[in-house]
Short mmCIF file of C-alpha atoms in Angstrom, two decimals:
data_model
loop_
_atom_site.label_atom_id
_atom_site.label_comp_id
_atom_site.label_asym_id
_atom_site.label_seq_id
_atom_site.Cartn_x
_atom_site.Cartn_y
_atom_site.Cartn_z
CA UNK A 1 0.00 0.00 0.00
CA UNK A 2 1.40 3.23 -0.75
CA UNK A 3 1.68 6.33 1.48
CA UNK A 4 -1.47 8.32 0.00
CA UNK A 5 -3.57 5.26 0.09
CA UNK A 6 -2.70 4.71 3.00
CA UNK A 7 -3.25 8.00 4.76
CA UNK A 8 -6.26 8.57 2.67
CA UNK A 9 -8.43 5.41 3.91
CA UNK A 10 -6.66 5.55 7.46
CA UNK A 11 -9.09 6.56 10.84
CA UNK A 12 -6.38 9.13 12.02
CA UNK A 13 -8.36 9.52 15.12
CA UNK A 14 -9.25 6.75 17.71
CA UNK A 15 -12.01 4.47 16.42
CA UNK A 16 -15.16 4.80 19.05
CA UNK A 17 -14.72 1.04 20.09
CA UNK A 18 -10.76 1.68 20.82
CA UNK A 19 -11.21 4.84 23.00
CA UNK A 20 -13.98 3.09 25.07
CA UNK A 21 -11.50 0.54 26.02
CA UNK A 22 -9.36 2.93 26.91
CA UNK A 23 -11.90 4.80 29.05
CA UNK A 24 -11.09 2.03 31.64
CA UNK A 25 -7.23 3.52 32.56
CA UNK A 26 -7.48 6.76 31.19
CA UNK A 27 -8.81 9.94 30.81
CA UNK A 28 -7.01 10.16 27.78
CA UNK A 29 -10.14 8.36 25.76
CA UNK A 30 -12.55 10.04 25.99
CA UNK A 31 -10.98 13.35 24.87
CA UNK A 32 -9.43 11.60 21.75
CA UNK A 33 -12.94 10.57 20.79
CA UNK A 34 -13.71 14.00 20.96
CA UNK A 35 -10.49 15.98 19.77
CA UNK A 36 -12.08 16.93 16.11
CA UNK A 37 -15.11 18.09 17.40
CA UNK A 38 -12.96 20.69 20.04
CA UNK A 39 -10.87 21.85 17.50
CA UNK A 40 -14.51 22.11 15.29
CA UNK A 41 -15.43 24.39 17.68
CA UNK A 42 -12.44 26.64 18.09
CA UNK A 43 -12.45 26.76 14.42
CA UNK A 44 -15.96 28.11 13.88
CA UNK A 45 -16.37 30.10 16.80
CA UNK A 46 -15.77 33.49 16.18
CA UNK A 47 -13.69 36.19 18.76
CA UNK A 48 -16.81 37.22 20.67
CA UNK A 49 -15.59 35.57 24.12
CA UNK A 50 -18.38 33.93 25.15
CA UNK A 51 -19.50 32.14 21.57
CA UNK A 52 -17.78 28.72 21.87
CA UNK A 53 -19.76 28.06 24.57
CA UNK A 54 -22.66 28.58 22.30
CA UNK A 55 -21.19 26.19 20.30
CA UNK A 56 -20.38 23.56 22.50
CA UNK A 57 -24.35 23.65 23.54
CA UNK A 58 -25.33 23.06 19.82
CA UNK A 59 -22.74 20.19 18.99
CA UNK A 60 -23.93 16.61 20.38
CA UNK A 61 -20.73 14.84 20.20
CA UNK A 62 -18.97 16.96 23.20
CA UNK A 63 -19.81 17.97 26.21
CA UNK A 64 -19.33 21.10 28.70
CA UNK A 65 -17.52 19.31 31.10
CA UNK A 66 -15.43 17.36 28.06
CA UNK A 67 -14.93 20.82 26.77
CA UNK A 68 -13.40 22.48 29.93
CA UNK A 69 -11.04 19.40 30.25
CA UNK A 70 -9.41 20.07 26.70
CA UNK A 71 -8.94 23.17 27.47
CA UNK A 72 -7.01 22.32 30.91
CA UNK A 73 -4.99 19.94 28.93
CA UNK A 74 -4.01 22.21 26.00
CA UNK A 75 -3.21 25.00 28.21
CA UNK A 76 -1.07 22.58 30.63
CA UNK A 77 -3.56 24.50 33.55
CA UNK A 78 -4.58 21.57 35.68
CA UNK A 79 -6.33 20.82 38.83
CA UNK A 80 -3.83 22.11 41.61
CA UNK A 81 -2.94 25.20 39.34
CA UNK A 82 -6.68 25.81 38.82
CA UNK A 83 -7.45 25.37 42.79
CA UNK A 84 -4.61 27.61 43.63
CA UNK A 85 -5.87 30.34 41.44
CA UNK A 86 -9.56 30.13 42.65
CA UNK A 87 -7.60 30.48 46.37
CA UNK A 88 -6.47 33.44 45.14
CA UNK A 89 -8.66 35.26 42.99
CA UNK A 90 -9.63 38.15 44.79
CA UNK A 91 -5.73 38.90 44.43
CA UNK A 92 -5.44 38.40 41.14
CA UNK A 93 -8.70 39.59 40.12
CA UNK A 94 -9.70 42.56 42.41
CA UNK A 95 -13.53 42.33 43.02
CA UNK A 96 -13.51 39.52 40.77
CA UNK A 97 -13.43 41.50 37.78
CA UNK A 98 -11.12 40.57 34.71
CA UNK A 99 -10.56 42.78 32.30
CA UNK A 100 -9.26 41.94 28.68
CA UNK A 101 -8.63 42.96 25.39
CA UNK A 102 -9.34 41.20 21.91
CA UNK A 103 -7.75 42.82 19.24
CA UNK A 104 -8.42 46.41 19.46
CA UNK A 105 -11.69 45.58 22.09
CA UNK A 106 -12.09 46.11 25.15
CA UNK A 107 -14.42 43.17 27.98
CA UNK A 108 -14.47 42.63 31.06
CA UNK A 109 -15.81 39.57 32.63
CA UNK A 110 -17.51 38.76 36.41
CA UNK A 111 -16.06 35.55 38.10
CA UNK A 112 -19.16 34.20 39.46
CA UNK A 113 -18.31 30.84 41.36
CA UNK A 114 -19.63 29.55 44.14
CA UNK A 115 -17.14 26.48 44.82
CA UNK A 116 -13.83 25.84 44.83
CA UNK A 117 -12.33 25.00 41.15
CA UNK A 118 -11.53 21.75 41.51
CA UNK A 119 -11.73 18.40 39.51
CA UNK A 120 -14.86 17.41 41.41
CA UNK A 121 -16.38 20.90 41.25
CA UNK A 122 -15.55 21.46 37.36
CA UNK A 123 -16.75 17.36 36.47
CA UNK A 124 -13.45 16.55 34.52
CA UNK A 125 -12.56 13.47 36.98
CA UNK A 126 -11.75 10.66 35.19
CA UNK A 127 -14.82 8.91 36.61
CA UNK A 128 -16.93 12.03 35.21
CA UNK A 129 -15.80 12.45 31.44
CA UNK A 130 -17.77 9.64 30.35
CA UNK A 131 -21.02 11.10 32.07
CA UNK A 132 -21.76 14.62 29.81
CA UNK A 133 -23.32 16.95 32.06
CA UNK A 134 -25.98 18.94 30.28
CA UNK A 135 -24.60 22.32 30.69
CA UNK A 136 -21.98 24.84 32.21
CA UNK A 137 -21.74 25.32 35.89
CA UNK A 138 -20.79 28.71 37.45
CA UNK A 139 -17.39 27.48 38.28
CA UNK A 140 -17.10 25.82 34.45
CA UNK A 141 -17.61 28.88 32.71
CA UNK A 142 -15.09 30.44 34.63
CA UNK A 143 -12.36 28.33 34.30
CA UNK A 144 -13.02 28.40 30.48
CA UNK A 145 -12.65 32.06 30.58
CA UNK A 146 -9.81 32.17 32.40
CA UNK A 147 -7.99 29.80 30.36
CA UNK A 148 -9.47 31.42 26.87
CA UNK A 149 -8.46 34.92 27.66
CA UNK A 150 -6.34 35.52 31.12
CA UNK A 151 -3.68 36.22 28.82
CA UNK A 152 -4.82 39.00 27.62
CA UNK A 153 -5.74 40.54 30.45
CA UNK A 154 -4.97 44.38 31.03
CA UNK A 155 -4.40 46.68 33.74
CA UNK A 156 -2.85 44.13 36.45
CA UNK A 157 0.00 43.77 38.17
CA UNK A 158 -0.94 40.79 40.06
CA UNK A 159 -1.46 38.60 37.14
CA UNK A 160 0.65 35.54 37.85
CA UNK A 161 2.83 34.30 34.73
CA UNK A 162 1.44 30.96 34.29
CA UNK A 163 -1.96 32.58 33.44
CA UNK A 164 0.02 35.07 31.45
CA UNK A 165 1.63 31.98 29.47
CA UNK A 166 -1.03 29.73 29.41
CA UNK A 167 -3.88 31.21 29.14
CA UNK A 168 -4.40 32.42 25.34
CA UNK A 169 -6.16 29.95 23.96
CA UNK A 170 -8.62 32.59 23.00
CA UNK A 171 -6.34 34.18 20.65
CA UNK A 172 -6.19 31.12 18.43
CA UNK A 173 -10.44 30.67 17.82
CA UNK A 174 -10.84 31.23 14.12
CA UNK A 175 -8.02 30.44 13.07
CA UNK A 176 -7.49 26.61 11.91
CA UNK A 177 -3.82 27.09 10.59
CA UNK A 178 -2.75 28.67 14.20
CA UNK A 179 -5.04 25.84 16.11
CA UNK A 180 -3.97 22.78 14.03
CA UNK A 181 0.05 24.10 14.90
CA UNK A 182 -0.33 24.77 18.37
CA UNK A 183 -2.07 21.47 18.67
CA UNK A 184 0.69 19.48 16.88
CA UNK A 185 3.12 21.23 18.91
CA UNK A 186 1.28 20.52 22.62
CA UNK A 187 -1.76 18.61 22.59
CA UNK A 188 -2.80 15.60 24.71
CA UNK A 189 0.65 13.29 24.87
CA UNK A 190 2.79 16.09 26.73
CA UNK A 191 0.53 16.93 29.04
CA UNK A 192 0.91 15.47 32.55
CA UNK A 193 -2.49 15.64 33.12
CA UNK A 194 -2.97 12.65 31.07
CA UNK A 195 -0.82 10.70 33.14
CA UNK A 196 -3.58 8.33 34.27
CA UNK A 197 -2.31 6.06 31.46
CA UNK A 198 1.48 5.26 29.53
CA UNK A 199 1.96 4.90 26.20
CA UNK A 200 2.35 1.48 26.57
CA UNK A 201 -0.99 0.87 28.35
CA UNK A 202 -2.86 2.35 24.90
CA UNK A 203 -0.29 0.42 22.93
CA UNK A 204 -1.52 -2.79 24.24
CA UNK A 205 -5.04 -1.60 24.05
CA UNK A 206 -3.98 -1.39 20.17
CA UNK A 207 -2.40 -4.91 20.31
CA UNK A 208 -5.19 -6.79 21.17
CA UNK A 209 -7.86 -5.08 19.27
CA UNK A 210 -5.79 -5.81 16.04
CA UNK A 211 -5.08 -9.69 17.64
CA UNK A 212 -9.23 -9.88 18.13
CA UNK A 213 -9.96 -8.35 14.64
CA UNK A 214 -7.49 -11.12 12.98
CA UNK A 215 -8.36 -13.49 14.66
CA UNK A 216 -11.66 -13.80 13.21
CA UNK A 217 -10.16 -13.69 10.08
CA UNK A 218 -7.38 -16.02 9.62
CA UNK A 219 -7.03 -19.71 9.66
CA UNK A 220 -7.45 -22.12 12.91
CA UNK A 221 -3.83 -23.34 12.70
CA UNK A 222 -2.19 -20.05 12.37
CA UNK A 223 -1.24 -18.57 16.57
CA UNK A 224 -1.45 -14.95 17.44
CA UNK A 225 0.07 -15.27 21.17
CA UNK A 226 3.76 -14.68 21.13
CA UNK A 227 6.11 -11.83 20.74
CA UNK A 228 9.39 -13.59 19.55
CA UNK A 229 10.67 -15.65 16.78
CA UNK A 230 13.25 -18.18 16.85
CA UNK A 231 16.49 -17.30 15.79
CA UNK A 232 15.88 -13.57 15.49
CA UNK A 233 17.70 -11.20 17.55
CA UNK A 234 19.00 -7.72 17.89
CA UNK A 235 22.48 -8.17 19.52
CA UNK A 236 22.94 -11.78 19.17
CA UNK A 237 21.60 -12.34 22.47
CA UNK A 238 18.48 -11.28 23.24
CA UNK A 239 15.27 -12.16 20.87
CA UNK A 240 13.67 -9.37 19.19
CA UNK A 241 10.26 -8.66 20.40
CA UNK A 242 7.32 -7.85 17.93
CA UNK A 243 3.89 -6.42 19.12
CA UNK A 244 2.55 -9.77 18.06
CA UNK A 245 3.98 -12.63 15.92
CA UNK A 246 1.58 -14.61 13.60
CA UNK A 247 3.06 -18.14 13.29
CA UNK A 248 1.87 -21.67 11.56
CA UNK A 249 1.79 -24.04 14.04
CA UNK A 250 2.77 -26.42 12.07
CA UNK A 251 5.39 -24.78 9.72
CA UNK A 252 6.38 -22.49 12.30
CA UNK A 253 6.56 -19.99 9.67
CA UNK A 254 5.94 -16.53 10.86
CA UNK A 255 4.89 -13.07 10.19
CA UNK A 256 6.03 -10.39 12.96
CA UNK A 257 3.98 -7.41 12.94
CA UNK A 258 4.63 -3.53 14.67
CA UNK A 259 1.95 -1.58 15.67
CA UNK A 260 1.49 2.62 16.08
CA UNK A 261 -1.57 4.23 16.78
CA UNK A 262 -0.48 7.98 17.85
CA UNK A 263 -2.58 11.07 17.42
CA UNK A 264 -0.32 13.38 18.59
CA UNK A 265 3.22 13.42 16.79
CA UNK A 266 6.11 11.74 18.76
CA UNK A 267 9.57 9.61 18.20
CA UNK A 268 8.01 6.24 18.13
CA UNK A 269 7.30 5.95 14.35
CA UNK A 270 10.83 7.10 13.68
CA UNK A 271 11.99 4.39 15.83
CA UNK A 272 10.55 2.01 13.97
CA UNK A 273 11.17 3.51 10.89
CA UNK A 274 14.83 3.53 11.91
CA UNK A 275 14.73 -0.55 12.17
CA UNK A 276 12.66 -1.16 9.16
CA UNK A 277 15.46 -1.92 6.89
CA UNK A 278 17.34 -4.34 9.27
CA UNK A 279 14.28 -6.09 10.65
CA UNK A 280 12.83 -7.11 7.07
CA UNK A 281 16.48 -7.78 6.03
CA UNK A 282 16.95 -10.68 9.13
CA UNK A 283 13.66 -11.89 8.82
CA UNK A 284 13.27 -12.54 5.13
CA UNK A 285 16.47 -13.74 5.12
CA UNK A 286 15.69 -16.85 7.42
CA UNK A 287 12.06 -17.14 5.58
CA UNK A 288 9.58 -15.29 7.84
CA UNK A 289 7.88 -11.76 6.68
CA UNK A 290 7.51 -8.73 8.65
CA UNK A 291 4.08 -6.54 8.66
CA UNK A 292 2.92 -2.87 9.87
CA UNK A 293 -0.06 -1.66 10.80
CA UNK A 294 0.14 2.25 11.49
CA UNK A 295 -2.37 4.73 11.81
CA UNK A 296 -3.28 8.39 13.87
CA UNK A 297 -2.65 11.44 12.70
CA UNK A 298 0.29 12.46 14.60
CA UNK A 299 2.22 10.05 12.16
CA UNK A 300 0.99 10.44 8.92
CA UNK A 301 2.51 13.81 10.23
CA UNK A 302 5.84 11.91 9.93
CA UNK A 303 5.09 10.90 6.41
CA UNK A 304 9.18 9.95 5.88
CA UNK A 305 9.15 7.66 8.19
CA UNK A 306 6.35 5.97 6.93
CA UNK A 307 7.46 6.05 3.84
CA UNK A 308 10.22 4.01 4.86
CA UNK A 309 8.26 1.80 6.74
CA UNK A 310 6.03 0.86 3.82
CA UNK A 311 9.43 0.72 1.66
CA UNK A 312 10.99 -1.77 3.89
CA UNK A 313 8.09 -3.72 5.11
CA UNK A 314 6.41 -7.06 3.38
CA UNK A 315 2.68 -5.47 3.95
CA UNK A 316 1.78 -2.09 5.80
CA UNK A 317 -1.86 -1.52 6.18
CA UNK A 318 -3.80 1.22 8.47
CA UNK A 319 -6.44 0.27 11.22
CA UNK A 320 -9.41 0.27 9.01
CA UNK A 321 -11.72 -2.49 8.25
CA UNK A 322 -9.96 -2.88 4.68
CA UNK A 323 -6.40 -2.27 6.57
CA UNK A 324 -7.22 -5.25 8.63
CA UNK A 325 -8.82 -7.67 6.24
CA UNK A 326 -5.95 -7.58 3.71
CA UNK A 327 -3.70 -7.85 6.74
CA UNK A 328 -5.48 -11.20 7.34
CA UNK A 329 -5.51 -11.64 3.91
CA UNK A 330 -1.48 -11.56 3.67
CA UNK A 331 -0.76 -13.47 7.04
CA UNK A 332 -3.39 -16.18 5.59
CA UNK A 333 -1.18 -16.60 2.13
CA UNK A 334 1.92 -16.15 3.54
CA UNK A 335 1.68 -19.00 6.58
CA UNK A 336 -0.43 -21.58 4.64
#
């Protein structure tokens, strides 16, 4: 499969039945299954600072309290920060009052809470951001306002610089080319509010959805439960370990195959990438084939690496239905 085929026919963005299985470790899930519809909404709102919230009310894919929790995450402003600043607000907001500028505009905006700003209070617990709540609280629309604009505030000399730093988010609404960079640049993976869940825990979420999808697929004598093949190792010592290894039982013929699913860019891809060459090399050379299945968008951002992967691979597919089947398909020919 080439590159364009297979970015064009690729999911980019966690299929619905992979992020609820991630819902179980991590809060990461449900805000994956929602990412296009944020960014949606910061793309069509317009720089009156109240209308996303408009928008949010009319879309029925996110909710409020979904909605405040991106925000946290792509402005790095989470719980303790946000608690802290509620503890002082009357400091750093004098009668509660924030004033701001957009462009050449001039707002101001009442805090109105009644309760502390914390994860409980604003419903973005893990436990909560599978259960929409119907509308903004008090304490949610605040938070959202701090974050959107606190940045641009004016006339204050108690403003502390993490809200100074953080807290544009506002500037970017309207403008897809800013949104989509700042995104690529900070969005969900970097965050350490995400840290509910590794890397490795959604890469094994990834491992055995593929495993179940294939195994419905391919023959009854063909195994699907080990991570190793004979004879093939990386310093002459150590086996090489594959996310899963499809091997005739009988033959023992085998087809290792590598797995990515990342929708935020990062150095895994290149990683594997950087082995490509090698790995097909060894294992073709000793009669076994080597497979990838890659998909998210943060890597068809890294469309080199790919590249290479699909140039030094036996089969590369993406997570889709089709991906799969001729993944089957391949495995099925190869190890009869």
């Amino acid at each position: 499969m080439e590159f364009q085929e297979l970015e064009n026919s690729a999911c980019l963005y966690w299929p619905k039945e992979l992020a609820e299985r991630a819902a179980s470790i991590s809060a990461i899930s449900p805000l994956i299954e929602t990412q296009d519809e944020f960014l949606s909404i910061l793309t069509i709102s317009t720089n009156k600072p109240t209308s996303c919230f408009d928008a949010v009310r009319l879309c029925n894919k996110i909710s409020p309290n979904l909605f405040v929790k991106h925000l946290m995450v792509l402005s790095d402003i989470g719980g303790e920060r946000l608690h802290r600043f509620f503890k002082d607000l009357d400091k750093i907001y004098p009668d509660r009052i924030m004033e701001f500028n957009i462009g050449n505009n001039s707002y101001s905006y009442q805090f109105n809470s009644n309760r502390a700003w914390t994860t409980k209070n604003l419903n973005v617990e893990k436990s909560r951001l599978l259960q929409p709540v119907s509308d903004f609280t008090r304490e949610m629309l605040d938070v959202c306002m701090l974050i959107l604009w606190g940045g641009n505030t004016i006339n204050n000399t108690n403003l502390p610089t993490e809200i100074e730093n953080n807290c544009i988010l506002g500037n970017l609404i309207g403008n897809k080319e800013a949104i989509e960079q700042f995104v690529k640049e900070r969005y969900i993976m970097v965050s350490r509010q995400t840290g509910g869940a590794t890397a490795n825990d959604l890469g094994h979420i990834c491992e055995i959805f593929i495993k179940e999808k294939l195994y419905k697929l391919i023959d009854d004598n063909i195994s699907l439960d080990g991570h190793h093949i004979d004879g093939v190792t990386h310093n002459d010592k150590d086996l090489t370990t594959f996310d899963i290894v499809a091997k005739n039982t009988i033959t023992k013929k085998c087809v290792g195959i590598e797995i990515s699913f990342q929708v935020t860019t990062n150095s895994t891809i290149e990683r594997k990438a950087g082995l490509a060459k090698s790995r097909r090399d060894l294992l073709n050379s000793i009669g076994h084939k080597i497979a990838y299945v890659i998909d998210g968008s943060g890597n068809f951002q890294r469309s080199n690496a790919i590249k290479t992967i699909i140039n030094h691979s036996d089969m590369t597919v993406n997570f889709s239905d089709n991906g799969i089947n001729s993944l089957a398909t391949f495995i099925c020919e190869t190890l009869k």
